[in-house]
Amino acid sequence: LGYRIEAEERIIAYTADTEWTETLISLGRDADLFIAEAYTFDRPVKNHLSLKALEARLADIRPKRLILTHMSDDMLGRLGSLAHETASDGLVVSV
């Protein structure tokens, strides 16, 4: 499941709960902001996306900005070492 919104010359793409699917490439391709689930770091979990699965195809997606969301304790424990922006409660984002 995902959404791609194109308005005012900007593109925002969002993944909800999803495992890797090739559809994520067209969903997030060249988006100004790609908000993507990264539930785990590298462990497959049914109906969820791991950061490693996403990173393996980021070169194909080419988002201008990536924010990770819907993170499990596995990911939250790595916040200080992640190479990508992460969402937090109350985060305000300008696009």
PDB file of C-alpha atoms in Angstrom:
ATOM      1  CA  LEU A   1       0.000   0.000   0.000  1.00  0.00           C
ATOM      2  CA  GLY A   2       1.332   3.404  -0.856  1.00  0.00           C
ATOM      3  CA  TYR A   3       0.351   6.881  -1.986  1.00  0.00           C
ATOM      4  CA  ARG A   4       1.936   9.253  -4.461  1.00  0.00           C
ATOM      5  CA  ILE A   5       0.718  12.839  -4.387  1.00  0.00           C
ATOM      6  CA  GLU A   6       1.741  15.304  -7.063  1.00  0.00           C
ATOM      7  CA  ALA A   7       0.747  18.926  -6.370  1.00  0.00           C
ATOM      8  CA  GLU A   8       2.244  22.379  -6.836  1.00  0.00           C
ATOM      9  CA  GLU A   9       5.242  20.933  -8.699  1.00  0.00           C
ATOM     10  CA  ARG A  10       6.147  18.694  -5.756  1.00  0.00           C
ATOM     11  CA  ILE A  11       5.881  14.938  -5.296  1.00  0.00           C
ATOM     12  CA  ILE A  12       5.346  13.241  -1.956  1.00  0.00           C
ATOM     13  CA  ALA A  13       5.297   9.445  -1.805  1.00  0.00           C
ATOM     14  CA  TYR A  14       4.397   7.345   1.229  1.00  0.00           C
ATOM     15  CA  THR A  15       4.547   3.632   1.925  1.00  0.00           C
ATOM     16  CA  ALA A  16       2.263   2.122   4.482  1.00  0.00           C
ATOM     17  CA  ASP A  17       2.727  -1.449   5.724  1.00  0.00           C
ATOM     18  CA  THR A  18       4.265  -3.333   2.823  1.00  0.00           C
ATOM     19  CA  GLU A  19       6.855  -5.909   1.988  1.00  0.00           C
ATOM     20  CA  TRP A  20       9.247  -5.131  -0.864  1.00  0.00           C
ATOM     21  CA  THR A  21       7.454  -4.923  -4.185  1.00  0.00           C
ATOM     22  CA  GLU A  22       8.712  -3.511  -7.480  1.00  0.00           C
ATOM     23  CA  THR A  23       5.781  -1.078  -7.342  1.00  0.00           C
ATOM     24  CA  LEU A  24       7.719   0.898  -4.723  1.00  0.00           C
ATOM     25  CA  ILE A  25      10.136   1.987  -7.452  1.00  0.00           C
ATOM     26  CA  SER A  26       7.481   3.807  -9.461  1.00  0.00           C
ATOM     27  CA  LEU A  27       5.763   4.989  -6.288  1.00  0.00           C
ATOM     28  CA  GLY A  28       8.815   6.825  -4.985  1.00  0.00           C
ATOM     29  CA  ARG A  29      10.759   7.537  -8.174  1.00  0.00           C
ATOM     30  CA  ASP A  30      12.229  11.056  -8.110  1.00  0.00           C
ATOM     31  CA  ALA A  31       9.892  12.123  -5.291  1.00  0.00           C
ATOM     32  CA  ASP A  32      10.774  15.337  -3.516  1.00  0.00           C
ATOM     33  CA  LEU A  33       9.912  13.482  -0.310  1.00  0.00           C
ATOM     34  CA  PHE A  34       9.672   9.721   0.075  1.00  0.00           C
ATOM     35  CA  ILE A  35       8.323   8.634   3.457  1.00  0.00           C
ATOM     36  CA  ALA A  36       8.976   4.928   3.745  1.00  0.00           C
ATOM     37  CA  GLU A  37       8.336   2.275   6.306  1.00  0.00           C
ATOM     38  CA  ALA A  38      11.499   0.670   7.675  1.00  0.00           C
ATOM     39  CA  TYR A  39      10.081  -1.681  10.259  1.00  0.00           C
ATOM     40  CA  THR A  40      13.267  -3.698  10.719  1.00  0.00           C
ATOM     41  CA  PHE A  41      16.919  -3.241   9.835  1.00  0.00           C
ATOM     42  CA  ASP A  42      17.414  -6.414   7.824  1.00  0.00           C
ATOM     43  CA  ARG A  43      15.043  -9.075   9.125  1.00  0.00           C
ATOM     44  CA  PRO A  44      12.069  -9.983   6.898  1.00  0.00           C
ATOM     45  CA  VAL A  45       8.710  -9.583   8.643  1.00  0.00           C
ATOM     46  CA  LYS A  46       5.447 -10.356   6.847  1.00  0.00           C
ATOM     47  CA  ASN A  47       3.723  -7.220   5.548  1.00  0.00           C
ATOM     48  CA  HIS A  48       6.635  -4.955   6.523  1.00  0.00           C
ATOM     49  CA  LEU A  49       9.677  -3.463   4.824  1.00  0.00           C
ATOM     50  CA  SER A  50      13.240  -3.723   6.102  1.00  0.00           C
ATOM     51  CA  LEU A  51      15.723  -0.909   5.677  1.00  0.00           C
ATOM     52  CA  LYS A  52      18.144  -3.213   3.837  1.00  0.00           C
ATOM     53  CA  ALA A  53      15.480  -4.212   1.292  1.00  0.00           C
ATOM     54  CA  LEU A  54      14.699  -0.547   0.705  1.00  0.00           C
ATOM     55  CA  GLU A  55      18.355   0.495   0.498  1.00  0.00           C
ATOM     56  CA  ALA A  56      19.049  -2.226  -2.059  1.00  0.00           C
ATOM     57  CA  ARG A  57      16.755  -0.380  -4.504  1.00  0.00           C
ATOM     58  CA  LEU A  58      17.166   3.284  -3.489  1.00  0.00           C
ATOM     59  CA  ALA A  59      19.351   3.924  -6.536  1.00  0.00           C
ATOM     60  CA  ASP A  60      16.389   2.906  -8.697  1.00  0.00           C
ATOM     61  CA  ILE A  61      13.907   4.985  -6.710  1.00  0.00           C
ATOM     62  CA  ARG A  62      16.100   8.115  -6.559  1.00  0.00           C
ATOM     63  CA  PRO A  63      14.116  10.113  -4.004  1.00  0.00           C
ATOM     64  CA  LYS A  64      15.408  13.615  -3.369  1.00  0.00           C
ATOM     65  CA  ARG A  65      14.705  13.160   0.336  1.00  0.00           C
ATOM     66  CA  LEU A  66      13.930  10.040   2.359  1.00  0.00           C
ATOM     67  CA  ILE A  67      12.358   9.889   5.800  1.00  0.00           C
ATOM     68  CA  LEU A  68      11.994   6.519   7.501  1.00  0.00           C
ATOM     69  CA  THR A  69       8.905   5.798   9.577  1.00  0.00           C
ATOM     70  CA  HIS A  70       6.993   2.966  11.282  1.00  0.00           C
ATOM     71  CA  MET A  71      10.118   1.594  12.930  1.00  0.00           C
ATOM     72  CA  SER A  72      10.195  -1.324  15.366  1.00  0.00           C
ATOM     73  CA  ASP A  73      12.374  -1.466  18.472  1.00  0.00           C
ATOM     74  CA  ASP A  74      15.022  -3.039  16.226  1.00  0.00           C
ATOM     75  CA  MET A  75      15.241   0.196  14.223  1.00  0.00           C
ATOM     76  CA  LEU A  76      14.632   2.591  17.088  1.00  0.00           C
ATOM     77  CA  GLY A  77      17.680   1.128  18.816  1.00  0.00           C
ATOM     78  CA  ARG A  78      19.780   2.165  15.797  1.00  0.00           C
ATOM     79  CA  LEU A  79      18.612   5.788  15.472  1.00  0.00           C
ATOM     80  CA  GLY A  80      22.047   7.236  16.180  1.00  0.00           C
ATOM     81  CA  SER A  81      23.716   5.184  13.459  1.00  0.00           C
ATOM     82  CA  LEU A  82      21.259   5.384  10.555  1.00  0.00           C
ATOM     83  CA  ALA A  83      22.282   7.192   7.380  1.00  0.00           C
ATOM     84  CA  HIS A  84      18.742   8.447   6.694  1.00  0.00           C
ATOM     85  CA  GLU A  85      16.361  10.904   8.304  1.00  0.00           C
ATOM     86  CA  THR A  86      13.783   9.382  10.629  1.00  0.00           C
ATOM     87  CA  ALA A  87      10.296  10.455  11.586  1.00  0.00           C
ATOM     88  CA  SER A  88       9.353  11.292  15.143  1.00  0.00           C
ATOM     89  CA  ASP A  89       6.153  12.355  16.871  1.00  0.00           C
ATOM     90  CA  GLY A  90       5.370  15.975  16.083  1.00  0.00           C
ATOM     91  CA  LEU A  91       7.890  16.229  13.238  1.00  0.00           C
ATOM     92  CA  VAL A  92       7.070  19.062  10.843  1.00  0.00           C
ATOM     93  CA  VAL A  93       8.515  18.713   7.347  1.00  0.00           C
ATOM     94  CA  SER A  94       8.794  21.353   4.642  1.00  0.00           C
ATOM     95  CA  VAL A  95       8.877  20.228   1.036  1.00  0.00           C
TER      96      VAL A  95
END
